[in-house]
Short mmCIF file of C-alpha atoms in Angstrom, two decimals:
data_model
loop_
_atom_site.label_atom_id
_atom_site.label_comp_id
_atom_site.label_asym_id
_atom_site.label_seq_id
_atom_site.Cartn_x
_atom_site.Cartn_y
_atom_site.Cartn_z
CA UNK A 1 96.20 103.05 103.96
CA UNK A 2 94.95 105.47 101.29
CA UNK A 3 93.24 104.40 98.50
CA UNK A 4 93.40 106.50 95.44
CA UNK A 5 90.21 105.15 94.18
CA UNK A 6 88.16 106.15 97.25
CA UNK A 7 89.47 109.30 96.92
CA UNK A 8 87.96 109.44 93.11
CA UNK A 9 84.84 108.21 94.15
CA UNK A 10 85.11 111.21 97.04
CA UNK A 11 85.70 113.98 94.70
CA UNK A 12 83.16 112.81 91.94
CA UNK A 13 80.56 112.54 95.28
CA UNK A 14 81.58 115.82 95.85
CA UNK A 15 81.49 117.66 92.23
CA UNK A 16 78.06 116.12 91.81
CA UNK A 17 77.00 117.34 94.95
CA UNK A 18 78.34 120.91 94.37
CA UNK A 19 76.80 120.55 90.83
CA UNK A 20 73.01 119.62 92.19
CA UNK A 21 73.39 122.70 94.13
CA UNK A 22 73.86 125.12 91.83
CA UNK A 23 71.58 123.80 89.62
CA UNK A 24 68.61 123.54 92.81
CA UNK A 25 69.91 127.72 93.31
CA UNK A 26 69.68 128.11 90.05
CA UNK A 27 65.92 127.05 89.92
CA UNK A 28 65.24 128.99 92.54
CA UNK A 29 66.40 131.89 91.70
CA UNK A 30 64.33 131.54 88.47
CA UNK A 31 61.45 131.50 90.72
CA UNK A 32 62.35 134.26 92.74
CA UNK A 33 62.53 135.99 89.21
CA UNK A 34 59.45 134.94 87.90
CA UNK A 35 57.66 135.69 91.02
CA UNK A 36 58.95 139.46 91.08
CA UNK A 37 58.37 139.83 87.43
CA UNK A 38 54.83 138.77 88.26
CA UNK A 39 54.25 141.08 91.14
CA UNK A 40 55.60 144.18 89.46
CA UNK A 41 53.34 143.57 86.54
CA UNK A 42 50.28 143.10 88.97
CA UNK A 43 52.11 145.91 90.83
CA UNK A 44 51.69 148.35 87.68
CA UNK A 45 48.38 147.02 86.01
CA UNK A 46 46.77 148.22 90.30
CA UNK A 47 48.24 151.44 89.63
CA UNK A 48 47.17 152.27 86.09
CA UNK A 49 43.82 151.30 87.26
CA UNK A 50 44.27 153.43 90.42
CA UNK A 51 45.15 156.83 88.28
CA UNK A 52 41.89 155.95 85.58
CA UNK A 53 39.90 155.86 88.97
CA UNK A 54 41.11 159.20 90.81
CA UNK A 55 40.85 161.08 87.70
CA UNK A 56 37.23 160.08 87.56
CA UNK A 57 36.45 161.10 91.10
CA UNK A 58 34.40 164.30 91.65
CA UNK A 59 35.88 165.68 94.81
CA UNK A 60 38.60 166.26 97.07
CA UNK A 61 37.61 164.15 99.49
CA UNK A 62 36.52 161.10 97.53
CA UNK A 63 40.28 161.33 95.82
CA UNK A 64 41.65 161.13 99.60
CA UNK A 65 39.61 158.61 100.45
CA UNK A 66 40.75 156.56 97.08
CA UNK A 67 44.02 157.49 98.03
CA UNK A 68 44.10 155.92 101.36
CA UNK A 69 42.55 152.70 100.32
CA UNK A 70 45.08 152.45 97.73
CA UNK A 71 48.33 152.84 99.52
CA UNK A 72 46.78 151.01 102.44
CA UNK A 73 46.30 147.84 99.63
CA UNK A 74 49.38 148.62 97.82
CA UNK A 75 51.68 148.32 101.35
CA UNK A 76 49.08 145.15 102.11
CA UNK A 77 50.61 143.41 98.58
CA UNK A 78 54.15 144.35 99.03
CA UNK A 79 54.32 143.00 102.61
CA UNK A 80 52.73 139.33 101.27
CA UNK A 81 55.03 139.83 98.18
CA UNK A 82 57.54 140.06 100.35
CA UNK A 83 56.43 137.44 102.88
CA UNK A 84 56.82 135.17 99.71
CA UNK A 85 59.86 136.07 98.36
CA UNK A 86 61.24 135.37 102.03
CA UNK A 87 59.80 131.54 101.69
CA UNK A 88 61.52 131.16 98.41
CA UNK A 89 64.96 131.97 99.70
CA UNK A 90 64.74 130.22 102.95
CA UNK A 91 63.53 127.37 100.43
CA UNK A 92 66.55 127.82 98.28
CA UNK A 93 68.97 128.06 101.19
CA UNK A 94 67.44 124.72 102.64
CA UNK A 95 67.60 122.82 98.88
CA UNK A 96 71.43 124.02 98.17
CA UNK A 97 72.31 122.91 101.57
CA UNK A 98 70.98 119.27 101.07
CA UNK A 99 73.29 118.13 99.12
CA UNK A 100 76.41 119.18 101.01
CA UNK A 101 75.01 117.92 104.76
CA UNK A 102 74.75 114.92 102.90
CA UNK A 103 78.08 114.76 101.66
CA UNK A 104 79.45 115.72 105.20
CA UNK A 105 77.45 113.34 106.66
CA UNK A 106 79.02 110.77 104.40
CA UNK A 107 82.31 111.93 105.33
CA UNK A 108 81.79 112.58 108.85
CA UNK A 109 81.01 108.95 109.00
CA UNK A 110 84.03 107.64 107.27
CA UNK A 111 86.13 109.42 109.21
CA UNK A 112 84.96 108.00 112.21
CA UNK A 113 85.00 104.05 110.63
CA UNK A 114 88.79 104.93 109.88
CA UNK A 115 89.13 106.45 113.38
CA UNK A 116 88.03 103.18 115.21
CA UNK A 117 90.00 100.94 112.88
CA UNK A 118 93.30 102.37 113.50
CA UNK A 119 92.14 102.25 117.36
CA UNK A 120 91.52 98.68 116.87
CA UNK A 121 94.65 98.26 115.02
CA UNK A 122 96.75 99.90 117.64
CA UNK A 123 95.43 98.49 120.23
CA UNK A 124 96.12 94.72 118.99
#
């Protein structure tokens, strides 16, 4: 028989569930904003001191050879920045889903205690 007060219990289980998430995604994506602010400022300050540097350099081939080093550092940092920012979604993906496998779990599992007593009930 169905009983109205597991079902409250359910759907309060289940806004609080839905709630956690958001608010772990929400954190997260804080993060993910912090971290990009961060890199773009790092980002910037590399290249203002990059220009001060090639404007001081005496000859062509010193200026291509700061040049290189540069972009060949500059690609190195992006590919770790974005290495990182990777993590921190996976992360996020894995902390949002928590709460719902857990709830499904939950419900997977009462589903199945129902199943077998309605067996057990129909076969007596």
């Amino acid at each position: 028989m169905f009983k109205f007060d597991d079902a409250n219990l359910y759907g309060k289980e289940a806004v609080d569930s839905v709630l956690k998430s958001y608010s772990t995604a929400a954190k997260g994506f804080q993060a993910i904003a912090s971290e990009t602010a961060e890199y773009s400022k790092k980002a910037y300050e590399a290249n203002v001191a990059h220009l001060e540097q090639l404007m001081s350099v005496k000859s062509f081939e010193a200026a291509i050879e700061l040049n290189t080093s540069f972009a060949k550092s500059a690609v190195e940092g992006y590919l770790a920045e974005l290495n990182k920012l990777g993590e921190l979604y996976s992360d996020i993906a894995k902390q949002t889903y928590e709460p719902a496998q857990a709830a499904a779990a939950k419900a997977t599992e009462a589903v199945k205690s129902n199943v077998s007593k309605a067996a057990a009930a129909a076969a007596a």
